[in-house]
Tab-separated table of C-alpha atoms in Angstrom:
chain	number	residue	atom	x	y	z
A	1	MET	CA	-35.477	-8.301	0.212
A	2	PRO	CA	-33.792	-9.044	3.699
A	3	ALA	CA	-30.639	-6.891	4.212
A	4	ALA	CA	-27.075	-8.499	3.869
A	5	PRO	CA	-25.463	-9.623	6.900
A	6	ALA	CA	-22.792	-7.267	8.273
A	7	ARG	CA	-19.192	-8.133	7.254
A	8	GLU	CA	-16.997	-8.596	9.848
A	9	PRO	CA	-13.861	-6.389	9.500
A	10	GLY	CA	-10.918	-8.141	7.842
A	11	GLN	CA	-13.653	-10.508	6.126
A	12	PRO	CA	-13.451	-9.907	2.069
A	13	SER	CA	-15.922	-8.370	0.242
A	14	PRO	CA	-18.504	-10.491	-2.011
A	15	GLY	CA	-16.592	-10.954	-5.438
A	16	SER	CA	-13.049	-9.710	-4.191
A	17	GLY	CA	-11.760	-13.418	-4.631
A	18	ALA	CA	-10.457	-13.642	-0.805
A	19	SER	CA	-11.365	-16.684	1.077
A	20	PRO	CA	-13.626	-15.824	4.042
A	21	GLN	CA	-11.949	-18.354	6.174
A	22	ALA	CA	-8.222	-16.963	5.878
A	23	LEU	CA	-6.512	-14.933	8.511
A	24	PRO	CA	-6.490	-11.288	7.697
A	25	TRP	CA	-3.218	-10.425	5.978
A	26	LEU	CA	-2.924	-7.257	7.855
A	27	GLU	CA	-4.824	-6.933	11.263
A	28	LEU	CA	-4.130	-3.408	13.343
A	29	SER	CA	-5.893	-3.250	16.707
A	30	GLU	CA	-6.367	0.356	18.762
A	31	ILE	CA	-3.337	1.602	17.250
A	32	THR	CA	-2.105	4.990	18.528
A	33	VAL	CA	0.719	6.772	17.248
A	34	PRO	CA	1.349	10.195	19.251
A	35	GLY	CA	1.888	13.428	17.120
A	36	ARG	CA	1.870	17.384	18.210
A	37	GLY	CA	-1.098	18.600	19.542
A	38	ARG	CA	-3.045	15.380	18.934
A	39	PRO	CA	-2.154	11.569	18.022
A	40	ARG	CA	-1.496	10.942	14.320
A	41	LEU	CA	-3.382	7.749	14.867
A	42	ASP	CA	-6.166	7.418	17.659
A	43	ARG	CA	-6.871	4.089	18.422
A	44	VAL	CA	-7.081	2.639	14.980
A	45	SER	CA	-8.403	-0.826	14.496
A	46	LEU	CA	-8.932	-2.182	10.585
A	47	ALA	CA	-8.308	-5.576	9.151
A	48	ILE	CA	-7.666	-6.456	5.574
A	49	ALA	CA	-7.827	-9.948	3.917
A	50	SER	CA	-5.682	-11.464	1.123
A	51	GLY	CA	-7.575	-10.473	-2.507
A	52	GLU	CA	-8.902	-7.281	-1.240
A	53	ARG	CA	-8.418	-4.007	-2.670
A	54	VAL	CA	-8.927	-1.228	-0.075
A	55	ALA	CA	-9.090	2.457	-0.469
A	56	LEU	CA	-7.486	4.675	2.245
A	57	LEU	CA	-9.362	8.234	2.011
A	58	GLY	CA	-8.971	11.241	4.052
A	59	PRO	CA	-7.801	14.862	3.963
A	60	SER	CA	-4.192	15.716	4.266
A	61	GLY	CA	-2.719	15.410	7.768
A	62	ALA	CA	-5.275	12.764	8.361
A	63	GLY	CA	-2.644	10.063	9.212
A	64	LYS	CA	-2.760	7.874	6.038
A	65	SER	CA	0.882	7.807	6.012
A	66	SER	CA	1.553	7.024	9.353
A	67	LEU	CA	-1.133	4.010	9.080
A	68	LEU	CA	0.873	2.827	6.253
A	69	ALA	CA	4.106	3.060	8.032
A	70	VAL	CA	2.671	1.229	10.924
A	71	ALA	CA	1.414	-1.410	8.407
A	72	ASN	CA	4.582	-2.194	6.866
A	73	GLY	CA	6.607	-2.322	10.396
A	74	GLN	CA	8.339	0.748	9.775
A	75	LEU	CA	6.781	2.920	12.475
A	76	GLN	CA	6.082	1.667	15.963
A	77	PRO	CA	2.908	2.636	17.694
A	78	SER	CA	2.692	3.929	21.262
A	79	ALA	CA	-0.160	1.775	21.916
A	80	GLY	CA	-2.127	-1.480	19.987
A	81	SER	CA	-1.022	-4.383	18.251
A	82	LEU	CA	0.036	-5.057	14.775
A	83	ARG	CA	-0.489	-8.723	13.158
A	84	TRP	CA	0.644	-10.093	9.706
A	85	LEU	CA	-1.242	-13.211	9.128
A	86	GLY	CA	-2.177	-13.586	12.660
A	87	ALA	CA	1.647	-13.056	14.067
A	88	PRO	CA	3.033	-9.948	15.620
A	89	PRO	CA	6.156	-8.766	14.386
A	90	ALA	CA	8.925	-11.079	15.139
A	91	ARG	CA	11.343	-10.030	17.969
A	92	SER	CA	14.686	-10.616	16.234
A	93	GLU	CA	15.406	-8.568	13.346
A	94	ARG	CA	16.110	-11.000	11.146
A	95	ALA	CA	13.015	-12.613	11.428
A	96	ARG	CA	11.111	-9.577	11.235
A	97	ARG	CA	12.914	-8.534	7.992
A	98	ARG	CA	11.616	-12.115	6.493
A	99	GLN	CA	8.174	-11.054	7.588
A	100	GLN	CA	8.743	-7.444	6.189
A	101	ALA	CA	9.691	-9.047	2.591
A	102	ARG	CA	6.216	-10.112	1.982
A	103	ILE	CA	5.040	-6.445	2.243
A	104	GLY	CA	5.923	-4.006	-0.577
A	105	THR	CA	5.143	-0.312	-0.116
A	106	LEU	CA	5.218	2.510	-2.987
A	107	TRP	CA	5.906	5.912	-1.298
A	108	GLN	CA	4.778	8.801	-2.887
A	109	ASP	CA	8.416	10.134	-3.271
A	110	LEU	CA	9.203	6.744	-4.912
A	111	TRP	CA	12.509	6.379	-3.267
A	112	LEU	CA	14.298	5.189	-6.301
A	113	ILE	CA	18.084	6.058	-6.264
A	114	GLU	CA	18.920	8.613	-9.294
A	115	GLU	CA	22.519	7.289	-9.988
A	116	LEU	CA	21.558	3.782	-10.460
A	117	SER	CA	20.440	2.039	-13.422
A	118	VAL	CA	16.694	0.869	-13.984
A	119	GLN	CA	17.961	-2.447	-13.431
A	120	GLN	CA	20.026	-2.028	-10.326
A	121	ASN	CA	16.810	-0.449	-8.790
A	122	LEU	CA	14.535	-3.239	-9.856
A	123	ASN	CA	17.122	-5.345	-8.173
A	124	SER	CA	16.913	-3.490	-4.733
A	125	ALA	CA	13.503	-5.149	-4.183
A	126	ARG	CA	15.746	-8.443	-4.020
A	127	LEU	CA	17.977	-7.542	-1.642
A	128	ALA	CA	16.267	-8.890	1.533
A	129	ALA	CA	16.310	-12.316	-0.270
A	130	TRP	CA	19.510	-12.130	-1.605
A	131	GLY	CA	21.790	-11.258	1.069
A	132	TRP	CA	24.976	-8.787	1.131
A	133	PRO	CA	27.421	-10.858	-1.165
A	134	ARG	CA	24.829	-10.991	-4.299
A	135	ALA	CA	23.407	-7.450	-3.709
A	136	LEU	CA	27.262	-6.059	-3.796
A	137	LEU	CA	27.815	-8.054	-7.091
A	138	ASN	CA	24.536	-6.476	-8.402
A	139	LEU	CA	26.293	-3.091	-7.838
A	140	LEU	CA	29.363	-4.106	-10.057
A	141	TRP	CA	27.540	-6.550	-12.572
A	142	PRO	CA	23.542	-5.962	-12.387
A	143	LEU	CA	21.956	-9.429	-12.525
A	144	ASP	CA	18.623	-11.115	-13.205
A	145	THR	CA	18.086	-9.262	-16.557
A	146	ALA	CA	15.035	-11.727	-17.868
A	147	ALA	CA	13.216	-11.023	-14.501
A	148	ASN	CA	13.407	-7.177	-14.764
A	149	ARG	CA	12.443	-7.340	-18.275
A	150	GLU	CA	9.304	-9.142	-17.367
A	151	SER	CA	8.854	-6.917	-14.517
A	152	LEU	CA	9.069	-3.845	-16.615
A	153	ALA	CA	6.691	-5.566	-19.337
A	154	GLN	CA	4.007	-5.766	-16.778
A	155	VAL	CA	4.027	-2.036	-16.366
A	156	ASP	CA	4.279	-1.450	-20.092
A	157	LEU	CA	7.973	-0.455	-20.267
A	158	GLY	CA	10.528	-1.798	-22.537
A	159	ALA	CA	13.644	-3.501	-21.795
A	160	GLU	CA	15.790	-0.904	-23.447
A	161	LEU	CA	15.469	0.951	-20.316
A	162	LEU	CA	17.119	-1.318	-18.140
A	163	GLY	CA	20.339	0.270	-18.434
A	164	GLN	CA	19.569	3.872	-18.150
A	165	PRO	CA	20.056	5.785	-14.951
A	166	VAL	CA	16.684	6.755	-13.223
A	167	SER	CA	17.532	10.444	-13.443
A	168	ALA	CA	17.023	10.064	-17.180
A	169	LEU	CA	13.772	9.063	-16.921
A	170	SER	CA	10.289	11.004	-17.484
A	171	GLY	CA	7.786	10.974	-14.292
A	172	GLY	CA	5.808	8.693	-15.723
A	173	GLN	CA	8.673	6.435	-16.460
A	174	ARG	CA	9.591	6.616	-12.778
A	175	GLN	CA	6.225	6.045	-11.450
A	176	ARG	CA	6.289	2.958	-13.669
A	177	VAL	CA	9.603	1.731	-12.790
A	178	ALA	CA	8.463	1.990	-9.058
A	179	ILE	CA	5.840	-0.107	-9.548
A	180	ALA	CA	7.897	-2.770	-11.302
A	181	ARG	CA	10.224	-2.741	-8.562
A	182	LEU	CA	7.254	-3.305	-6.208
A	183	LEU	CA	6.439	-6.525	-8.474
A	184	ARG	CA	10.077	-7.667	-8.418
A	185	GLN	CA	9.670	-7.937	-4.758
A	186	ASP	CA	6.838	-10.119	-5.147
A	187	PRO	CA	4.964	-9.098	-2.203
A	188	GLU	CA	1.687	-10.434	-0.581
A	189	LEU	CA	0.408	-7.217	0.843
A	190	LEU	CA	0.720	-3.928	-1.544
A	191	LEU	CA	0.883	-0.784	0.297
A	192	ALA	CA	0.751	2.279	-1.886
A	193	ASP	CA	0.750	5.911	-0.354
A	194	GLU	CA	-0.696	8.621	-2.670
A	195	PRO	CA	0.871	7.143	-5.632
A	196	LEU	CA	-1.554	9.169	-8.090
A	197	ALA	CA	-0.646	12.618	-6.420
A	198	SER	CA	0.505	15.134	-8.995
A	199	LEU	CA	-0.110	12.831	-11.973
A	200	ASP	CA	-2.420	14.128	-14.995
A	201	PRO	CA	-5.788	12.169	-14.988
A	202	ARG	CA	-4.786	9.871	-18.131
A	203	LEU	CA	-1.784	8.624	-16.174
A	204	ALA	CA	-3.244	8.464	-12.911
A	205	ALA	CA	-5.964	5.930	-14.103
A	206	GLU	CA	-3.402	4.041	-15.999
A	207	LEU	CA	-1.271	3.584	-13.182
A	208	LEU	CA	-4.191	2.752	-10.581
A	209	ASP	CA	-5.403	0.192	-13.178
A	210	LEU	CA	-1.899	-1.448	-12.761
A	211	LEU	CA	-1.838	-1.616	-9.281
A	212	LEU	CA	-5.331	-2.696	-8.983
A	213	ASN	CA	-4.793	-5.622	-11.454
A	214	GLN	CA	-1.953	-6.983	-9.166
A	215	VAL	CA	-4.379	-8.041	-6.599
A	216	THR	CA	-5.123	-11.998	-6.670
A	217	PRO	CA	-6.319	-14.409	-4.022
A	218	ARG	CA	-2.905	-14.661	-2.441
A	219	ARG	CA	-2.407	-10.861	-2.618
A	220	ALA	CA	-3.917	-7.509	-1.196
A	221	LEU	CA	-3.750	-3.851	-1.667
A	222	LEU	CA	-4.018	-0.715	0.457
A	223	LEU	CA	-3.822	2.361	-1.475
A	224	SER	CA	-4.324	5.738	-0.004
A	225	LEU	CA	-5.757	8.252	-2.384
A	226	HIS	CA	-7.443	11.991	-2.570
A	227	ARG	CA	-9.820	11.150	-5.039
A	228	PRO	CA	-13.090	9.455	-4.489
A	229	ASP	CA	-13.963	9.439	-8.265
A	230	LEU	CA	-11.414	6.577	-8.881
A	231	LEU	CA	-13.078	4.190	-6.334
A	232	ALA	CA	-14.963	2.105	-8.839
A	233	GLY	CA	-12.056	-0.804	-8.687
A	234	PHE	CA	-11.943	-0.974	-4.931
A	235	ASP	CA	-13.659	-3.576	-2.756
A	236	ARG	CA	-13.718	-1.319	0.354
A	237	ALA	CA	-13.178	2.214	1.484
A	238	ILE	CA	-11.867	3.152	4.690
A	239	GLY	CA	-11.952	6.960	5.854
A	240	LEU	CA	-9.645	8.460	8.001
A	241	ARG	CA	-9.893	11.959	9.772
A	242	GLN	CA	-7.477	13.575	12.467
A	243	GLY	CA	-6.180	9.839	13.190
A	244	GLN	CA	-9.431	8.075	13.601
A	245	VAL	CA	-11.221	5.992	11.157
A	246	LEU	CA	-14.458	7.527	10.458
A	247	PHE	CA	-15.833	4.838	8.121
A	248	ASP	CA	-15.042	1.322	6.938
A	249	GLN	CA	-17.673	-0.005	4.412
A	250	PRO	CA	-17.906	-1.380	1.028
A	251	ALA	CA	-16.670	1.321	-1.551
A	252	ARG	CA	-19.922	0.712	-3.937
A	253	SER	CA	-21.990	2.022	-0.861
A	254	LEU	CA	-19.959	5.336	-0.327
A	255	ALA	CA	-22.546	8.239	-0.333
A	256	ALA	CA	-21.735	11.844	-0.675
A	257	ALA	CA	-22.752	12.306	2.834
A	258	ASP	CA	-20.047	10.162	4.083
A	259	LEU	CA	-17.321	12.116	2.039
A	260	ALA	CA	-18.718	15.383	2.943
A	261	ALA	CA	-18.402	14.277	6.929
A	262	LEU	CA	-14.720	12.903	5.709
A	263	TYR	CA	-13.772	16.475	4.251
A	264	ASP	CA	-15.703	18.811	5.845
A	265	GLY	CA	-17.409	17.668	8.873
A	266	GLU	CA	-16.388	17.316	12.627
A	267	LEU	CA	-15.540	14.144	14.444
A	268	PRO	CA	-18.342	12.935	16.443
A	269	GLY	CA	-17.845	14.467	20.288
A	270	SER	CA	-15.296	17.322	18.826
A	271	GLY	CA	-17.947	19.997	19.365
A	272	PRO	CA	-18.667	22.218	22.120
């Protein structure tokens, strides 16, 4: 049987639901971010299409968080280019915020506001769309209860939590509220930075399923994780080591030798 043709970067995996003709939602080209001693990112290039589920693997300190921060426009690289749907970040802050409103990021520390209610935290995802007058009104009188109930239902939480302060929630409930806030934003690109860290295996599997199930033909997911055993639901796996891409291939084709090189091996040319 002839070998399958090589897939160009940013082209979706077969069965991912993404359109092969569409522009990549996210495209990084030769991205470099300086660091102490060595770059945090060193000439990183990758592309992700709508409909793809992409896992970002690598040891601690590999540059995964820096890559996600560049991807959502929070971190400015010293070299290279970033494009969202073929367009660079806009020069004007207002236009750039409109672009970034289509990107949702779930950070490892969740960035929930402890003193505010679950409802107010969910509504914080709409601030870019609302503007300041409605945002201030939300602090006094929380808005959009029906939409927030729907977001909580998507992560298997009940509406009785809407009035609860985040500080009163369990760790698992906080994780789910953070995902519900992400869904409330209705982004087209989902970025998640080690969302399964410090979770027990059952809860980690449940939350991963929640995130994987949010991918649609118009929505992509890039998720960093430490556990290669959780790759089954992903289309692609990107291995990052010492700020460099070591591999970018279909997740199903990832071999033990690839993981050994990622977590234990040396980079090409790094030896004596």
